[in-house]
Coordinates of C-alpha atoms in Angstrom, one line a residue:
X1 CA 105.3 78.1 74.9
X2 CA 107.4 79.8 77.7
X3 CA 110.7 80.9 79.3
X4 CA 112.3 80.4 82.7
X5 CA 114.4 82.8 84.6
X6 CA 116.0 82.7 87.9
X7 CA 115.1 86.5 88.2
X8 CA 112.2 88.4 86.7
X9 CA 111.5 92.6 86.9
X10 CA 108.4 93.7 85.7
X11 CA 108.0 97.1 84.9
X12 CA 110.8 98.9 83.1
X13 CA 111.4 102.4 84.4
X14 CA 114.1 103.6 86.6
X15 CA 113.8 101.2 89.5
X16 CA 113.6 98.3 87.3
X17 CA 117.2 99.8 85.5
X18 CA 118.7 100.2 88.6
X19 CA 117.6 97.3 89.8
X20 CA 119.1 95.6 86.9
X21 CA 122.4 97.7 87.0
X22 CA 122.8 96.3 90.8
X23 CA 122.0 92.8 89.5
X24 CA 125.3 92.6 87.0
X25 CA 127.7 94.8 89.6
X26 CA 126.6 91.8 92.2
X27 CA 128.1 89.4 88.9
X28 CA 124.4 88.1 87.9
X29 CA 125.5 85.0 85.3
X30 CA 124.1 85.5 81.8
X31 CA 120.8 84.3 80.9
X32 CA 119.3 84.2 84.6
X33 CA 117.6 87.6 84.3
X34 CA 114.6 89.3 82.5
X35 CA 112.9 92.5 82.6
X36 CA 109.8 92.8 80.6
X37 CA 108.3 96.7 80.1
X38 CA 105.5 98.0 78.3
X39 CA 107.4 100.6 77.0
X40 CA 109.3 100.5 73.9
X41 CA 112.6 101.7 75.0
X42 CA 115.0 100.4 77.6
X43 CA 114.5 101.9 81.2
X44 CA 115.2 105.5 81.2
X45 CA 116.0 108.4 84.0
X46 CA 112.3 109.8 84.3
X47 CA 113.0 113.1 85.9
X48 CA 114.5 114.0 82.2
X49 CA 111.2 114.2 81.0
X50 CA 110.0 117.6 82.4
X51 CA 113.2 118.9 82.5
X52 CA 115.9 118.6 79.5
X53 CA 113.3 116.9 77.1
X54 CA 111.0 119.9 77.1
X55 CA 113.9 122.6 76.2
X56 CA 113.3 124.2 72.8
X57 CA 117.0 124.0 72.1
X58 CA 119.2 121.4 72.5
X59 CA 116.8 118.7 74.2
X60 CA 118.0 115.7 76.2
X61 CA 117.0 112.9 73.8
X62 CA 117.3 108.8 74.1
X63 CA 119.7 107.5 74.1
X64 CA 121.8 109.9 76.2
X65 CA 119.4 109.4 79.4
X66 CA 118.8 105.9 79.7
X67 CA 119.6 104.3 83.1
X68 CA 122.2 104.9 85.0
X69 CA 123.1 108.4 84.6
X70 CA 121.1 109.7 87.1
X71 CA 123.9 108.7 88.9
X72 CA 126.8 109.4 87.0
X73 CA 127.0 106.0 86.1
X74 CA 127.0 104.0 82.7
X75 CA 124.5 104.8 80.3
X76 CA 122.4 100.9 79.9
X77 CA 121.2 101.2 76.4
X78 CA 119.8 98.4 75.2
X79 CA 123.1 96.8 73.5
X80 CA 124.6 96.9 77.2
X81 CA 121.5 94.4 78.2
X82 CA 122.9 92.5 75.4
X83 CA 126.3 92.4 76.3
X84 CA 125.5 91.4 79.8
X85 CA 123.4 88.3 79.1
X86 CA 120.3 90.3 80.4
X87 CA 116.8 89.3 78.6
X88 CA 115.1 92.6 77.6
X89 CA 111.7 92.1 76.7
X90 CA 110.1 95.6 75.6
X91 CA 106.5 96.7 74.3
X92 CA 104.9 93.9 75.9
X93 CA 102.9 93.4 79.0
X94 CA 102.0 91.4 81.1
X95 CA 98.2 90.1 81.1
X96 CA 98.3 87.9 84.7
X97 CA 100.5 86.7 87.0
X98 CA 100.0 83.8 89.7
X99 CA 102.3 84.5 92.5
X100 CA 101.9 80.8 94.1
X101 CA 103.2 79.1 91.1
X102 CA 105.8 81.6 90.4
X103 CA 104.4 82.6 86.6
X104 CA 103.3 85.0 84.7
X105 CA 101.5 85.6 81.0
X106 CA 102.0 88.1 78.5
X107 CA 99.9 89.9 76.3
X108 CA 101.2 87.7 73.0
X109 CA 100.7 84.6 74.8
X110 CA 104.3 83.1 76.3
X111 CA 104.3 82.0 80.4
X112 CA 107.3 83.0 82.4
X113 CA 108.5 81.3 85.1
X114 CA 110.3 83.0 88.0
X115 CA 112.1 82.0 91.3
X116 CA 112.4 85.3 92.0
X117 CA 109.9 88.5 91.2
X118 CA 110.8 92.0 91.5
X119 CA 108.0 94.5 90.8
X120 CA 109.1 97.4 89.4
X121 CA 105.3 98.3 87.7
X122 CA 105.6 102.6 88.6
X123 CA 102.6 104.3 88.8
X124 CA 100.1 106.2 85.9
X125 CA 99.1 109.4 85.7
X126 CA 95.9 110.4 87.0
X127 CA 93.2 111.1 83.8
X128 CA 91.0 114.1 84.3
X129 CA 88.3 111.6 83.3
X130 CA 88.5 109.6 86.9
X131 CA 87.1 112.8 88.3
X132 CA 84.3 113.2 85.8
X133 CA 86.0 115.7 83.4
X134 CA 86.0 114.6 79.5
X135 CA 88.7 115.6 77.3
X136 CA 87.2 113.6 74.3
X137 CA 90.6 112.5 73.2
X138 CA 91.4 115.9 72.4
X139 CA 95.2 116.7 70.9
X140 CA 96.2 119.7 72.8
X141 CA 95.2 117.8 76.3
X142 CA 98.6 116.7 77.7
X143 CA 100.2 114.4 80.4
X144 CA 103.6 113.5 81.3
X145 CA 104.3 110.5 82.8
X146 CA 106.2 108.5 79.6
X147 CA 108.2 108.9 76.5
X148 CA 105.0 108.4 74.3
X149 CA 103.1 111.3 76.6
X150 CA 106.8 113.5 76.0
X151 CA 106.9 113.5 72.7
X152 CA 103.4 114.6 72.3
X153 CA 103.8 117.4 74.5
X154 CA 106.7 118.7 72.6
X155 CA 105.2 118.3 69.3
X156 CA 101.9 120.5 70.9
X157 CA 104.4 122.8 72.8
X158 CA 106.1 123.6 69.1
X159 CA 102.8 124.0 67.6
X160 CA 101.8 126.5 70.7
X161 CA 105.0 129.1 70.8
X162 CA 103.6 132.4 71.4
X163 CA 100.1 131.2 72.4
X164 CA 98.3 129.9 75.6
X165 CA 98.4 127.3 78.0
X166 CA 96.7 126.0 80.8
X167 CA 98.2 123.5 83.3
X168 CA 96.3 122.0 85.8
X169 CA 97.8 120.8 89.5
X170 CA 100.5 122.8 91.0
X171 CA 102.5 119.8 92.3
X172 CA 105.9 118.5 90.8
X173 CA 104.3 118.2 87.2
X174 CA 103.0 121.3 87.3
X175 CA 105.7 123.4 88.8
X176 CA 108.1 121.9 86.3
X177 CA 106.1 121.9 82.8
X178 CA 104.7 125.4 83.7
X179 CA 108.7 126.2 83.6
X180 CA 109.3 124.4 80.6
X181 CA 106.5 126.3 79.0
X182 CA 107.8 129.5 79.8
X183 CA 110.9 129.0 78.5
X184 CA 108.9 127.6 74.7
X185 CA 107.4 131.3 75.1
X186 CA 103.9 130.0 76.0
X187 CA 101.6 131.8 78.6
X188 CA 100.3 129.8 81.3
X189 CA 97.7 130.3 83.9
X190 CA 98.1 127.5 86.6
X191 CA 95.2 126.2 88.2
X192 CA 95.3 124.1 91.6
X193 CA 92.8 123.8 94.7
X194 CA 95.0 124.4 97.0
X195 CA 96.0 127.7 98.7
X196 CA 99.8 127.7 97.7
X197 CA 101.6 125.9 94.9
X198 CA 103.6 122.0 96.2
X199 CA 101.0 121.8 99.1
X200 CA 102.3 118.4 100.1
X201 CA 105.6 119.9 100.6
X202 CA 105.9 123.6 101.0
X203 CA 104.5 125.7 103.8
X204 CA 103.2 128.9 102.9
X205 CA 106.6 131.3 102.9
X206 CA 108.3 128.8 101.1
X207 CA 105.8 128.8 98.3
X208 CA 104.8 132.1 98.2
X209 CA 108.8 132.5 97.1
X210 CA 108.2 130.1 94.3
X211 CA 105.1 131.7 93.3
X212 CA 106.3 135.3 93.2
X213 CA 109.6 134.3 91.1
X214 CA 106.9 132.4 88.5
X215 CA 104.9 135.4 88.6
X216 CA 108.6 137.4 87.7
X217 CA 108.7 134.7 84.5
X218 CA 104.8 136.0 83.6
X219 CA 103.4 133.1 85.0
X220 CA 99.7 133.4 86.2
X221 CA 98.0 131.6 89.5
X222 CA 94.3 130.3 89.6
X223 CA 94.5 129.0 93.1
X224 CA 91.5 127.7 95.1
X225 CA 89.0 126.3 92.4
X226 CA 89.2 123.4 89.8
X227 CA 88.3 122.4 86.3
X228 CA 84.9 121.4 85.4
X229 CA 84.6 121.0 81.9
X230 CA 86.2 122.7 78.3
X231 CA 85.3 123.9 75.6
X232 CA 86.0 122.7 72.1
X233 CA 86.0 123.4 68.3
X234 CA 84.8 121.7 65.5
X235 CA 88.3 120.0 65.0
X236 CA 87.7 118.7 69.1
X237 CA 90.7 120.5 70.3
X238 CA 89.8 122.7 73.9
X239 CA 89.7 126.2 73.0
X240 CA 89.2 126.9 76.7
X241 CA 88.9 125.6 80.2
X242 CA 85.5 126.0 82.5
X243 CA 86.3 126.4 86.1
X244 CA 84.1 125.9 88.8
X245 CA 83.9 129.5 90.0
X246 CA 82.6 130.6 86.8
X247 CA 86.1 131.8 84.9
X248 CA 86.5 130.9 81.7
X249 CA 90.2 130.8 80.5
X250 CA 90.8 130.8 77.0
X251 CA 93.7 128.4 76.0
X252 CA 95.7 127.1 73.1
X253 CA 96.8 123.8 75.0
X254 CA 96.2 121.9 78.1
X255 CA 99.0 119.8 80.6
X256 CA 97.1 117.8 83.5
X257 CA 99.8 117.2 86.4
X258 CA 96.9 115.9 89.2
X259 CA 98.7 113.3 91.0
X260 CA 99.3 109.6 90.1
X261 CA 98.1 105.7 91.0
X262 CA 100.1 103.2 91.6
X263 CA 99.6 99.9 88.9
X264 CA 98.6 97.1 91.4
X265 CA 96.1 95.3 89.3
X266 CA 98.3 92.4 88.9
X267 CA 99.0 91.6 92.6
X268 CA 95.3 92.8 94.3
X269 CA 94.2 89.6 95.2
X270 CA 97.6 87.9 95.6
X271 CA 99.9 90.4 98.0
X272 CA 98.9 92.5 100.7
X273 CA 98.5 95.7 99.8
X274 CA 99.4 99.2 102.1
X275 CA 99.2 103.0 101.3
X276 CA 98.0 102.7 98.1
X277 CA 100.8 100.2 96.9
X278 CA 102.4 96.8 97.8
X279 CA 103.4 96.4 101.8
X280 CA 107.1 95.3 101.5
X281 CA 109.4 95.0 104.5
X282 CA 113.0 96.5 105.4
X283 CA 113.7 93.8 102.5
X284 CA 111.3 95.4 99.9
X285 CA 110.4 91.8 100.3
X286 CA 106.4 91.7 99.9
X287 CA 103.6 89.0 101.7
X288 CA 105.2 86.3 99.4
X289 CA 108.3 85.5 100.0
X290 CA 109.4 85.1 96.1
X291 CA 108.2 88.6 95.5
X292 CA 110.0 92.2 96.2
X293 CA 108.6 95.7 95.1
X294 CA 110.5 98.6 94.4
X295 CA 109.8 102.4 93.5
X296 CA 106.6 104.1 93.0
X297 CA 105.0 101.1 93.8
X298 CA 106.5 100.0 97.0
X299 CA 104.9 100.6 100.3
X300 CA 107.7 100.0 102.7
X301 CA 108.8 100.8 106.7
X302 CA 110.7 104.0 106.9
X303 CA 112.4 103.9 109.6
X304 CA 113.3 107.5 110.6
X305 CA 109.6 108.0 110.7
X306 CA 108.9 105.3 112.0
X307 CA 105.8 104.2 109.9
X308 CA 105.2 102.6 106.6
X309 CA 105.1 105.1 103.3
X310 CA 105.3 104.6 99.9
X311 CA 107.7 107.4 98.4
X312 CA 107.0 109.2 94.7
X313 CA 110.7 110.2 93.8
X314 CA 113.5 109.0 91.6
X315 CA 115.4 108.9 94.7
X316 CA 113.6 106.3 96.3
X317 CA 112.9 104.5 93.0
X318 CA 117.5 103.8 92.8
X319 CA 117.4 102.8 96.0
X320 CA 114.9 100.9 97.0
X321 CA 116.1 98.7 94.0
X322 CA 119.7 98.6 95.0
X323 CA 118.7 97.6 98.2
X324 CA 116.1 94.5 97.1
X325 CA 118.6 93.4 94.7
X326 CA 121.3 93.4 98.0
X327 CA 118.9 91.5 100.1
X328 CA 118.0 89.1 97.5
X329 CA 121.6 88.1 96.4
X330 CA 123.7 88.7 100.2
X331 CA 120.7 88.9 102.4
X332 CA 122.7 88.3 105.5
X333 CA 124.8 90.7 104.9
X334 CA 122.2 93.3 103.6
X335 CA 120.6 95.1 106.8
X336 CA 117.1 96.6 106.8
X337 CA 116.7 99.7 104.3
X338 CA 117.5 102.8 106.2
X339 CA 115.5 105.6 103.5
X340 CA 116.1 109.2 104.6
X341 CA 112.9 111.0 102.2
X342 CA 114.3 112.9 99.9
X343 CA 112.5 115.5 96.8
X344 CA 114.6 118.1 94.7
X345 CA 113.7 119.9 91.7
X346 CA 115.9 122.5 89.0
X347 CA 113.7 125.0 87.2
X348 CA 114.4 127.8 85.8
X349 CA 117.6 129.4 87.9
X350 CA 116.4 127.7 91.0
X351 CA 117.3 124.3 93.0
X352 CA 116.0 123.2 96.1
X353 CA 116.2 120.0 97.9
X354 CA 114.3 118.5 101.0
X355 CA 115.4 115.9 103.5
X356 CA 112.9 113.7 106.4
X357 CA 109.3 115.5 107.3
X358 CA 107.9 118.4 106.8
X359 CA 105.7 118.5 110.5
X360 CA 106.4 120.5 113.5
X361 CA 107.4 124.0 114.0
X362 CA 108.9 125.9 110.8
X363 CA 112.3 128.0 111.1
X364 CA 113.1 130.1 108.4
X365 CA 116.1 131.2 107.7
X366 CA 118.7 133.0 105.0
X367 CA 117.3 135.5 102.6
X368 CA 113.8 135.2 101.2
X369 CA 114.7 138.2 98.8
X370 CA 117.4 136.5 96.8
X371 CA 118.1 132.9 96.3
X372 CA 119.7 131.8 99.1
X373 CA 117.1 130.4 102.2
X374 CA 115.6 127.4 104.2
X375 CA 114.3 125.9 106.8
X376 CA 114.2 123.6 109.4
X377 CA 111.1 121.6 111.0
X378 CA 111.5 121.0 114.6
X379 CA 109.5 118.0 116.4
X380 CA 109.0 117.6 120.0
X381 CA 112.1 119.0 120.1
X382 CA 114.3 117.2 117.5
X383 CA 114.7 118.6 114.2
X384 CA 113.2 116.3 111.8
X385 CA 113.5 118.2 108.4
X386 CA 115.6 120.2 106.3
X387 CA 115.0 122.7 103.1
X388 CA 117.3 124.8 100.9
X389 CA 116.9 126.3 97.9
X390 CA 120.2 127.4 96.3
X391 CA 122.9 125.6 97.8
X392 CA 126.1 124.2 97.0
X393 CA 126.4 120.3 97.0
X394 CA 128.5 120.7 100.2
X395 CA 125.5 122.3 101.4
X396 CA 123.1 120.0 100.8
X397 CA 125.1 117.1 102.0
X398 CA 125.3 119.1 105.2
X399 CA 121.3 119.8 105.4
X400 CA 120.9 115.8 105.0
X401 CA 123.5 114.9 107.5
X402 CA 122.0 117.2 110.2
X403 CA 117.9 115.6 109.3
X404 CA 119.6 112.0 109.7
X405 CA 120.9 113.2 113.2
X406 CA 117.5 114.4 114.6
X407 CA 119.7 116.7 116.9
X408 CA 117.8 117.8 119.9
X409 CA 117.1 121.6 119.6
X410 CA 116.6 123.8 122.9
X411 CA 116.3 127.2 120.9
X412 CA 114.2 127.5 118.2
X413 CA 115.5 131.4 118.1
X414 CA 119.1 130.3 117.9
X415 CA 118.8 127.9 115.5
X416 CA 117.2 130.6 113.2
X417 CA 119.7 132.8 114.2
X418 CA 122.5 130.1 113.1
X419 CA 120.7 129.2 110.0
X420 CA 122.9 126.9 107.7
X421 CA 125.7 127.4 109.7
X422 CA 124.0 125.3 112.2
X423 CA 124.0 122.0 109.4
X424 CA 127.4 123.0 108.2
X425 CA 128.6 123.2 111.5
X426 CA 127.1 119.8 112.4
X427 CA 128.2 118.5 109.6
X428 CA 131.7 118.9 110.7
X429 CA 131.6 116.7 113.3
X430 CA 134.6 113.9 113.8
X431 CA 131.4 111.1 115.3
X432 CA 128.2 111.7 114.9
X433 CA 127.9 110.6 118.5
X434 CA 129.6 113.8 119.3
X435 CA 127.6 116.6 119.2
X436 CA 128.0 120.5 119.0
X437 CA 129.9 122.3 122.2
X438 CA 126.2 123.4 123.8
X439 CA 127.7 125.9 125.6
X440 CA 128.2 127.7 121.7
X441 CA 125.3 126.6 120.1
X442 CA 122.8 126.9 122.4
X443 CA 120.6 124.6 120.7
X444 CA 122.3 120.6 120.9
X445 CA 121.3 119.3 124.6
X446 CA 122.8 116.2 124.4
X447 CA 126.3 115.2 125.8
X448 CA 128.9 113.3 123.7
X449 CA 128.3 109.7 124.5
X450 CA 132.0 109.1 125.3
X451 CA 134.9 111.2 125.3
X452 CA 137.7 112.0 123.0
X453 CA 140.9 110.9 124.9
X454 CA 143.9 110.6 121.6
X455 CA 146.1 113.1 120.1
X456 CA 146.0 115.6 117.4
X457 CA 147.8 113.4 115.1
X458 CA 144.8 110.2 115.7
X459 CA 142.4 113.0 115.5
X460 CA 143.5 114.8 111.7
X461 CA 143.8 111.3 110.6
X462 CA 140.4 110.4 111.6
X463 CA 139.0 113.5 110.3
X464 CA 140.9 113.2 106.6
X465 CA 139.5 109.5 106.2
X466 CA 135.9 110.8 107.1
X467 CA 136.3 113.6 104.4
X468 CA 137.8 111.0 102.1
X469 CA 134.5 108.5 102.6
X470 CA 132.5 111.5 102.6
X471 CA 133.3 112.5 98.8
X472 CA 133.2 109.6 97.5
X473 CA 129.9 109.1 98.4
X474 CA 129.0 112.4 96.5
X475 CA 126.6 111.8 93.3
X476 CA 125.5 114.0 90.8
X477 CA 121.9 115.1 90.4
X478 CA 119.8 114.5 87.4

């Protein structure tokens, strides 16, 4: 018993929604396309999870975040796959797949052929058990990489309100449950290795802002040790957490944020593999031909970098499946993906968001007191990354227009000194062949690669259609 399809996503999260959204806005005909998920619900916007979901009054709640509002696009709830011909296959996965012969078998038995493969498989949460920890099952333990894990945080955080928690990692899940947690009136302690809280991301200054403002929120920091065992009562719920410098830290609850895996399995033997996930090209096409990868999973050429990575954001996830579904339907007209890294977070009154590397020198700049700053990185000589916390969407666009640039920088003191004016003023820019007057700046090197021989009139009607394409490229943040 089995099914045929022209196109096949497996994996239903948000790359494999936006992947599908792309599909019918390219005029996919009904009846060629499938996307099969383990998950019971259609693909959702993932970032919701440890952000409105957690909020003890009015939560975000499926429907209203399935894919595409991340966005501001339509919402895809499952009668929208339905209208559009699309096969939805949820709650079942796939047992095998045999990438030669262009099937694959689910878990209740039916073969699916494909001409076409997109993987769209995510990643899972690391499990305190891979690094010799036992939880014993234990109800008040908690992850959050799902709906399913979701829903048993909140019911544990509404069992909790007034008590203790421990979370454990102080990277993105961390940061942002530890917020949530806060705001459900629950003490935490945060526990992490590291020296500083986002160590992949933040250099000292920048986190010791973050850490001071939790600390403001009653938020407590256990840096520079990790969990060894916990304790437990009768009923095997932890009653508190064992760390390896002897504290002891009495809790009500648990939430494990330690980093994720990429789910492979399927494709180990079959596809080469690269940075813990599957090597794709500029195409997100992978070693076979017949098979792309997309989001969490794909390990593809960045080329502002200049290197392969593989990417752990929602951002990448939209698209890196716009793009594969570009190059598989108009693939001469679909050039290599050009992927500037991108991260944000929202928790409590804060927002930040980060553009390119963070290597190099550091320049700080704006006011570390309030909740206004940022920086810049500067590599052999070009500037290579952007921060800012607080800023307006102007702003930001401005902070990721100046990282695509790689502007030369003579003055590392003057750019300090410019601060965001120095994006913002970049930004501005009729070409971005021309660069800043160097003579003013003191920082862009680099002569205009042509000169500007027209009149005022050519030159405000260039500018007005530049700020015309320029906002309608603006999207809304989930």
């Amino acid at each position: 018993m089995g099914r045929a399809f022209v196109y096949v996503i497996v994996g239903g999260g948000v790359a494999a929604g936006y992947a599908v959204h792309e599909f019918v806005k390219k005029g996919v005909s009904p009846g060629e396309l499938c996307i099969i998920s383990e998950e019971a619900v259609a693909p959702y916007e993932r970032p919701a999870l440890s952000k409105g979901y957690l909020l003890p009054e009015a939560p975000a709640r499926i429907p209203d975040f399935h894919c595409c509002v991340g966005s501001n696009e339509e919402r895809l709830t499952p009668k929208w796959y339905k209208e559009h011909g699309i096969e939805l296959v949820l709650g079942t996965q796939v047992k095998s797949v045999d990438v030669k012969r262009k099937t694959l078998l689910t878990a209740t038995g039916e073969t699916v052929t494909y001409k076409i493969l997109i993987v769209a498989t995510g990643a899972r949460a690391l499990k305190l058990e891979e690094f010799g920890v036992k939880d014993s099952g234990a109800t008040n333990v908690c992850y959050l990489r799902d709906l399913n894990d979701a829903n048993k945080l909140v019911n544990v955080i509404q069992s909790c309100s007034g008590k203790n928690a421990v979370v454990i990692g102080g990277g993105y899940i961390g940061m942002e449950c530890a917020a949530a947690l806060v705001i459900n009136k629950i003490e935490v302690n945060m526990v992490f290795p590291e020296a500083h809280c986002m160590g992949r991301l933040f250099n000292p200054k920048i986190a010791h802002y973050y850490e001071e403002f939790y600390k403001s929120k009653g938020v407590k920091f256990t840096k520079g040790t990790v969990l060894t065992s916990f304790d437990f009562d009768d009923d095997g719920k932890v009653t508190a957490v064992n760390l390896r410098d002897g504290t002891k830290l009495p809790t009500d609850m648990v939430v494990v944020g330690i980093g994720i895996r990429p789910n492979t399995s399927l494709f180990e033997s079959q596809l080469i593999l690269e940075k813990g996930g599957i090597k794709v090209n500029g195409r997100m096409q992978s070693s076979n031909s017949s098979v792309y990868a997309i989001g969490d999973v794909a390990a593809f050429p960045v080329k502002i970098v200049g290197e392969t990575r593989r990417l752990e954001h929602v951002d990448s996830a939209r698209k890196s499946a716009r793009h594969a579904v570009n190059a598989i339907l108009d693939p001469d007209k679909t050039a290599d993906f050009d992927y500037l890294p991108f991260f944000y977070s929202r928790v409590f009154t804060l927002s930040w968001q980060f553009y390119g590397e963070n290597t190099g020198e550091v320049v700080h700049f704006g006011d570390f007191t309030g909740h206004r700053f940022g920086a810049y990185w500067v590599n052999m000589g070009y500037l290579i990354g952007s921060f800012l916390e607080g800023g307006t969407k102007e702003e930001y666009e401005a902070i990721s227009n100046a990282t695509r640039l790689r502007p030369p920088i003579e003055d590392l003191a003057e750019l300090e000194r410019q601060g965001l004016g120095f994006a913002m003023a970049l930004s501005d820019r009729p070409s971005p062949s021309q660069s800043l007057d160097a003579g003013q700046s003191g920082l862009i090197i680099e002569k205009p690669l042509y000169a500007w021989h027209t009149t005022t009139g050519v030159v405000l009607a260039a500018s007005l259609a530049a700020f015309a394409y320029w906002y309608g490229k603006r999207r809304r943040l989930w």
